[in-house]
mmCIF file of C-alpha atoms in Angstrom:
data_model
loop_
_atom_site.group_PDB
_atom_site.id
_atom_site.type_symbol
_atom_site.label_atom_id
_atom_site.label_comp_id
_atom_site.label_asym_id
_atom_site.label_seq_id
_atom_site.Cartn_x
_atom_site.Cartn_y
_atom_site.Cartn_z
ATOM 1 C CA MET D 1 -5.905 -12.520 -21.871
ATOM 2 C CA SER D 2 -3.469 -9.851 -20.679
ATOM 3 C CA THR D 3 -2.085 -9.786 -17.170
ATOM 4 C CA ARG D 4 -4.017 -7.364 -14.957
ATOM 5 C CA ALA D 5 -2.504 -4.981 -12.414
ATOM 6 C CA VAL D 6 -4.581 -4.822 -9.235
ATOM 7 C CA LEU D 7 -3.722 -1.714 -7.218
ATOM 8 C CA VAL D 8 -4.384 -1.736 -3.460
ATOM 9 C CA HIS D 9 -4.364 1.520 -1.509
ATOM 10 C CA GLY D 10 -3.086 2.266 1.971
ATOM 11 C CA ALA D 11 -4.643 3.654 5.133
ATOM 12 C CA TRP D 12 -7.269 6.441 4.984
ATOM 13 C CA HIS D 13 -7.416 6.235 1.182
ATOM 14 C CA ASP D 14 -9.526 4.527 -1.466
ATOM 15 C CA GLY D 15 -8.931 3.552 -5.064
ATOM 16 C CA ARG D 16 -9.019 7.159 -6.266
ATOM 17 C CA CYS D 17 -5.439 7.715 -5.088
ATOM 18 C CA TRP D 18 -4.308 5.486 -7.969
ATOM 19 C CA ALA D 19 -5.983 7.592 -10.687
ATOM 20 C CA PRO D 20 -2.724 9.082 -12.077
ATOM 21 C CA VAL D 21 -1.108 5.630 -12.257
ATOM 22 C CA LEU D 22 -4.211 4.080 -13.826
ATOM 23 C CA ALA D 23 -4.111 6.763 -16.517
ATOM 24 C CA GLU D 24 -0.448 6.048 -17.262
ATOM 25 C CA LEU D 25 -1.034 2.292 -17.401
ATOM 26 C CA ALA D 26 -4.057 2.712 -19.677
ATOM 27 C CA ALA D 27 -2.049 4.951 -22.020
ATOM 28 C CA ALA D 28 0.541 2.178 -22.252
ATOM 29 C CA GLY D 29 -2.146 -0.362 -23.128
ATOM 30 C CA HIS D 30 -2.195 -2.227 -19.815
ATOM 31 C CA ASP D 31 -5.191 -3.687 -17.994
ATOM 32 C CA ALA D 32 -5.347 -2.245 -14.472
ATOM 33 C CA VAL D 33 -7.914 -1.740 -11.749
ATOM 34 C CA ALA D 34 -7.845 0.006 -8.354
ATOM 35 C CA VAL D 35 -9.571 -1.579 -5.375
ATOM 36 C CA ASP D 36 -11.719 0.129 -2.737
ATOM 37 C CA LEU D 37 -11.004 -1.719 0.496
ATOM 38 C CA PRO D 38 -13.652 -1.714 3.259
ATOM 39 C CA SER D 39 -11.014 -0.143 5.504
ATOM 40 C CA HIS D 40 -13.318 2.604 6.765
ATOM 41 C CA ARG D 41 -15.694 0.033 8.250
ATOM 42 C CA PRO D 42 -15.231 -0.659 11.974
ATOM 43 C CA GLY D 43 -14.201 -4.276 12.526
ATOM 44 C CA ALA D 44 -13.261 -5.048 8.923
ATOM 45 C CA GLY D 45 -10.275 -7.397 8.935
ATOM 46 C CA THR D 46 -7.826 -8.994 6.551
ATOM 47 C CA ASP D 47 -10.324 -11.491 5.141
ATOM 48 C CA ASP D 48 -12.676 -8.622 4.235
ATOM 49 C CA TYR D 49 -9.844 -6.777 2.510
ATOM 50 C CA VAL D 50 -8.777 -9.911 0.640
ATOM 51 C CA ASP D 51 -12.338 -10.511 -0.570
ATOM 52 C CA ALA D 52 -12.378 -7.026 -2.117
ATOM 53 C CA VAL D 53 -9.064 -7.564 -3.913
ATOM 54 C CA VAL D 54 -10.021 -11.011 -5.183
ATOM 55 C CA ALA D 55 -13.253 -9.558 -6.593
ATOM 56 C CA ALA D 56 -11.249 -6.880 -8.435
ATOM 57 C CA ALA D 57 -8.828 -9.494 -9.771
ATOM 58 C CA GLY D 58 -11.709 -11.258 -11.475
ATOM 59 C CA PRO D 59 -12.489 -14.961 -11.801
ATOM 60 C CA ALA D 60 -9.617 -15.844 -14.146
ATOM 61 C CA GLY D 61 -6.376 -14.568 -15.603
ATOM 62 C CA ARG D 62 -2.955 -13.609 -14.324
ATOM 63 C CA VAL D 63 -2.468 -10.624 -12.020
ATOM 64 C CA VAL D 64 0.265 -8.420 -10.628
ATOM 65 C CA LEU D 65 -0.738 -7.337 -7.134
ATOM 66 C CA VAL D 66 0.443 -3.865 -6.098
ATOM 67 C CA GLY D 67 0.142 -2.882 -2.441
ATOM 68 C CA HIS D 68 0.899 0.607 -1.138
ATOM 69 C CA SER D 69 1.665 1.216 2.546
ATOM 70 C CA LEU D 70 -1.010 -0.572 4.636
ATOM 71 C CA GLY D 71 -2.079 -2.391 1.451
ATOM 72 C CA GLY D 72 1.130 -4.380 1.799
ATOM 73 C CA LEU D 73 -0.486 -6.365 4.606
ATOM 74 C CA THR D 74 -3.184 -7.573 2.215
ATOM 75 C CA VAL D 75 -1.589 -8.396 -1.140
ATOM 76 C CA PRO D 76 0.511 -11.395 -0.015
ATOM 77 C CA VAL D 77 -2.596 -12.905 1.579
ATOM 78 C CA VAL D 78 -4.424 -12.428 -1.738
ATOM 79 C CA ALA D 79 -1.521 -14.231 -3.442
ATOM 80 C CA GLN D 80 -1.838 -17.053 -0.935
ATOM 81 C CA ARG D 81 -5.536 -17.394 -1.746
ATOM 82 C CA LEU D 82 -5.236 -17.119 -5.544
ATOM 83 C CA GLY D 83 -2.120 -19.260 -5.846
ATOM 84 C CA THR D 84 0.956 -19.045 -8.025
ATOM 85 C CA GLU D 85 -0.934 -20.119 -11.121
ATOM 86 C CA ARG D 86 -2.730 -16.746 -11.065
ATOM 87 C CA VAL D 87 -0.301 -14.354 -9.363
ATOM 88 C CA ALA D 88 2.620 -13.241 -11.505
ATOM 89 C CA ALA D 89 4.234 -10.867 -9.012
ATOM 90 C CA LEU D 90 3.823 -8.742 -5.915
ATOM 91 C CA VAL D 91 4.891 -5.090 -5.988
ATOM 92 C CA LEU D 92 5.178 -3.555 -2.516
ATOM 93 C CA VAL D 93 5.288 0.250 -2.632
ATOM 94 C CA ALA D 94 6.533 1.870 0.603
ATOM 95 C CA ALA D 95 4.649 -1.003 2.144
ATOM 96 C CA LEU D 96 4.021 -2.534 5.512
ATOM 97 C CA VAL D 97 4.878 -6.216 5.262
ATOM 98 C CA PRO D 98 3.187 -8.949 7.307
ATOM 99 C CA LEU D 99 5.132 -11.527 9.253
ATOM 100 C CA PRO D 100 3.438 -14.956 9.322
ATOM 101 C CA GLY D 101 2.104 -15.918 12.727
ATOM 102 C CA THR D 102 1.986 -12.465 14.251
ATOM 103 C CA SER D 103 0.126 -9.153 14.054
ATOM 104 C CA TRP D 104 1.444 -5.921 12.609
ATOM 105 C CA HIS D 105 1.257 -4.334 16.062
ATOM 106 C CA ALA D 106 3.412 -7.130 17.454
ATOM 107 C CA ARG D 107 5.897 -6.750 14.616
ATOM 108 C CA THR D 108 6.349 -3.034 15.233
ATOM 109 C CA ARG D 109 6.925 -3.686 18.937
ATOM 110 C CA ALA D 110 9.544 -6.320 18.116
ATOM 111 C CA GLU D 111 11.180 -4.226 15.376
ATOM 112 C CA PRO D 112 11.207 -0.579 16.476
ATOM 113 C CA GLY D 113 12.062 1.900 13.766
ATOM 114 C CA ILE D 114 9.782 0.584 11.019
ATOM 115 C CA MET D 115 7.652 3.721 11.032
ATOM 116 C CA ALA D 116 9.285 7.114 10.538
ATOM 117 C CA GLU D 117 9.767 9.125 13.685
ATOM 118 C CA GLY D 118 6.903 11.526 14.336
ATOM 119 C CA PHE D 119 4.514 10.039 11.846
ATOM 120 C CA GLY D 120 0.857 10.003 12.892
ATOM 121 C CA ARG D 121 0.759 13.188 14.928
ATOM 122 C CA GLY D 122 -2.483 15.069 14.542
ATOM 123 C CA GLN D 123 -4.818 12.151 13.871
ATOM 124 C CA LEU D 124 -8.256 12.171 15.455
ATOM 125 C CA ARG D 125 -9.258 8.990 17.281
ATOM 126 C CA HIS D 126 -12.922 8.025 17.327
ATOM 127 C CA ASP D 127 -15.039 5.914 19.668
ATOM 128 C CA ASP D 128 -15.629 3.254 16.986
ATOM 129 C CA GLY D 129 -11.890 2.501 16.782
ATOM 130 C CA THR D 130 -11.219 4.450 13.594
ATOM 131 C CA THR D 131 -8.914 7.414 13.091
ATOM 132 C CA SER D 132 -9.095 10.298 10.655
ATOM 133 C CA TRP D 133 -7.098 13.358 9.647
ATOM 134 C CA PRO D 134 -8.073 16.999 10.062
ATOM 135 C CA VAL D 135 -7.143 18.908 6.916
ATOM 136 C CA GLU D 136 -4.236 20.860 8.394
ATOM 137 C CA ALA D 137 -2.697 17.795 10.051
ATOM 138 C CA ALA D 138 -3.030 15.767 6.834
ATOM 139 C CA VAL D 139 -1.243 18.465 4.849
ATOM 140 C CA GLU D 140 1.550 18.882 7.386
ATOM 141 C CA ASN D 141 2.080 15.256 8.449
ATOM 142 C CA LEU D 142 0.509 12.618 6.223
ATOM 143 C CA TYR D 143 1.356 14.431 2.973
ATOM 144 C CA ALA D 144 4.550 16.108 4.179
ATOM 145 C CA GLY D 145 6.706 16.865 1.152
ATOM 146 C CA VAL D 146 4.047 16.078 -1.466
ATOM 147 C CA ALA D 147 3.398 19.732 -2.359
ATOM 148 C CA GLU D 148 7.109 20.219 -2.975
ATOM 149 C CA GLU D 149 7.346 17.094 -5.143
ATOM 150 C CA ALA D 150 4.102 17.721 -7.017
ATOM 151 C CA SER D 151 1.956 20.773 -6.183
ATOM 152 C CA PRO D 152 -0.355 22.173 -3.478
ATOM 153 C CA ALA D 153 -3.262 21.324 -5.785
ATOM 154 C CA VAL D 154 -2.322 17.636 -5.704
ATOM 155 C CA VAL D 155 -2.333 17.759 -1.909
ATOM 156 C CA ARG D 156 -5.707 19.522 -1.766
ATOM 157 C CA GLU D 157 -7.267 16.934 -4.044
ATOM 158 C CA ALA D 158 -5.777 14.056 -2.055
ATOM 159 C CA VAL D 159 -6.937 15.454 1.283
ATOM 160 C CA GLY D 160 -10.450 15.743 -0.114
ATOM 161 C CA THR D 161 -10.620 11.969 -0.686
ATOM 162 C CA LEU D 162 -9.449 10.856 2.762
ATOM 163 C CA ARG D 163 -11.774 8.772 4.923
ATOM 164 C CA PRO D 164 -11.641 7.157 8.368
ATOM 165 C CA GLN D 165 -9.429 4.107 8.893
ATOM 166 C CA ASP D 166 -10.202 1.112 11.089
ATOM 167 C CA TRP D 167 -7.231 -0.750 12.590
ATOM 168 C CA THR D 168 -8.499 -4.302 13.060
ATOM 169 C CA VAL D 169 -6.192 -5.442 10.250
ATOM 170 C CA THR D 170 -3.132 -4.366 12.257
ATOM 171 C CA ARG D 171 -4.254 -5.902 15.548
ATOM 172 C CA GLU D 172 -5.263 -9.360 14.355
ATOM 173 C CA VAL D 173 -2.856 -12.192 13.626
ATOM 174 C CA GLY D 174 -3.090 -12.337 9.862
ATOM 175 C CA PRO D 175 -3.869 -15.501 7.896
ATOM 176 C CA LEU D 176 -0.548 -15.511 5.983
ATOM 177 C CA SER D 177 1.115 -18.883 6.579
ATOM 178 C CA ALA D 178 4.299 -18.258 4.554
ATOM 179 C CA TRP D 179 5.499 -15.728 2.013
ATOM 180 C CA PRO D 180 4.028 -16.667 -1.396
ATOM 181 C CA ALA D 181 6.423 -18.270 -3.851
ATOM 182 C CA VAL D 182 6.050 -15.491 -6.416
ATOM 183 C CA ARG D 183 8.342 -12.757 -7.662
ATOM 184 C CA THR D 184 8.335 -9.835 -5.206
ATOM 185 C CA VAL D 185 9.510 -6.292 -5.877
ATOM 186 C CA GLN D 186 9.911 -4.070 -2.839
ATOM 187 C CA VAL D 187 9.892 -0.360 -3.667
ATOM 188 C CA VAL D 188 11.649 1.791 -1.074
ATOM 189 C CA CYS D 189 10.933 5.520 -1.263
ATOM 190 C CA ALA D 190 14.153 7.344 -0.393
ATOM 191 C CA ALA D 191 12.524 10.338 1.324
ATOM 192 C CA ASP D 192 9.638 8.405 2.931
ATOM 193 C CA ARG D 193 8.267 10.145 6.032
ATOM 194 C CA VAL D 194 5.801 7.388 6.879
ATOM 195 C CA VAL D 195 7.699 4.077 6.564
ATOM 196 C CA ASP D 196 11.360 4.546 7.434
ATOM 197 C CA PRO D 197 13.344 3.766 4.257
ATOM 198 C CA ARG D 198 16.211 2.364 6.329
ATOM 199 C CA TRP D 199 13.958 -0.571 7.224
ATOM 200 C CA GLY D 200 13.281 -1.403 3.582
ATOM 201 C CA ARG D 201 16.900 -1.034 2.557
ATOM 202 C CA THR D 202 18.032 -3.862 4.824
ATOM 203 C CA GLY D 203 16.922 -6.429 2.247
ATOM 204 C CA ALA D 204 15.589 -8.607 5.045
ATOM 205 C CA VAL D 205 11.990 -7.366 5.020
ATOM 206 C CA VAL D 206 11.045 -9.890 2.329
ATOM 207 C CA PRO D 207 13.897 -12.368 1.845
ATOM 208 C CA GLY D 208 14.567 -12.846 -1.848
ATOM 209 C CA ALA D 209 12.705 -9.728 -2.963
ATOM 210 C CA GLU D 210 14.163 -7.360 -5.515
ATOM 211 C CA VAL D 211 14.617 -4.048 -3.689
ATOM 212 C CA VAL D 212 14.126 -0.988 -5.914
ATOM 213 C CA GLU D 213 14.749 2.499 -4.553
ATOM 214 C CA MET D 214 12.688 5.389 -5.874
ATOM 215 C CA ALA D 215 13.384 9.046 -5.171
ATOM 216 C CA GLY D 216 10.817 11.052 -3.252
ATOM 217 C CA GLY D 217 8.362 10.420 -0.469
ATOM 218 C CA HIS D 218 5.658 7.995 0.569
ATOM 219 C CA PHE D 219 3.124 8.703 -2.190
ATOM 220 C CA PRO D 220 4.747 8.084 -5.591
ATOM 221 C CA MET D 221 1.320 7.427 -7.116
ATOM 222 C CA LEU D 222 0.675 11.147 -6.576
ATOM 223 C CA THR D 223 4.142 12.565 -7.164
ATOM 224 C CA ARG D 224 5.791 10.140 -9.642
ATOM 225 C CA PRO D 225 2.924 8.306 -11.366
ATOM 226 C CA ALA D 226 4.728 7.818 -14.681
ATOM 227 C CA GLU D 227 7.774 6.301 -12.983
ATOM 228 C CA LEU D 228 5.668 4.020 -10.814
ATOM 229 C CA ALA D 229 3.506 2.989 -13.771
ATOM 230 C CA ARG D 230 6.637 2.085 -15.758
ATOM 231 C CA LEU D 231 7.784 -0.172 -12.939
ATOM 232 C CA ILE D 232 4.390 -1.875 -12.737
ATOM 233 C CA GLY D 233 4.266 -2.124 -16.523
ATOM 234 C CA GLU D 234 7.606 -3.914 -16.555
ATOM 235 C CA GLU D 235 6.145 -6.594 -14.289
ATOM 236 C CA LEU D 236 3.081 -6.923 -16.520
ATOM 237 C CA ARG D 237 5.240 -7.299 -19.622
ATOM 238 C CA ARG D 238 7.527 -9.752 -17.851
ATOM 239 C CA ASP D 239 4.543 -12.054 -17.480
ATOM 240 C CA GLY D 240 3.390 -11.485 -21.051
#
């Protein structure tokens, strides 16, 4: 049984954002699946996210867990649940990284400068606790730089898939007790306008992780899918 890549999206997205990477991985003969987290559902927390990823991983076999942006809060908890006998590696792509014993909100208060300055302007906040992006604000803020790296058409398609995002997962103290004892690759995007790349470059975000820098902005699955798929494929082959 081949090692499976399980791709976990970030805030406001669903599994469709991984379509270009899935196509590249399939062309290379790899087994890969993209998860739809219940992140649009008010009150959904880390355990709900983990359940969705575990279901996508399947009942048996080795996996490489790939978490983009907010998905980085979930994949190490999945590794904790599945155990080292099933998890070959974690790949964190421009990712938020949980700190055991605290919430993401608390971590950002204790470590200012994690998020890029100005990110988040233009979001709509709703009475149920979710936020969403008007089209113009998504183009100008969330996807800043993507049209230049890829094309306006890529941005239009991405904006059309956005959905509301609940924030319970960032407010709760997550269930991660310690960083999983598995290989971890932390991908820092050099021109990231969401997660400040200077934070990732410190090498202290995940002690012992291999830090890999990739050119471009926060969404390499949209702008550099072949490059990102090669990196993921290397981890799959490493376990083969």
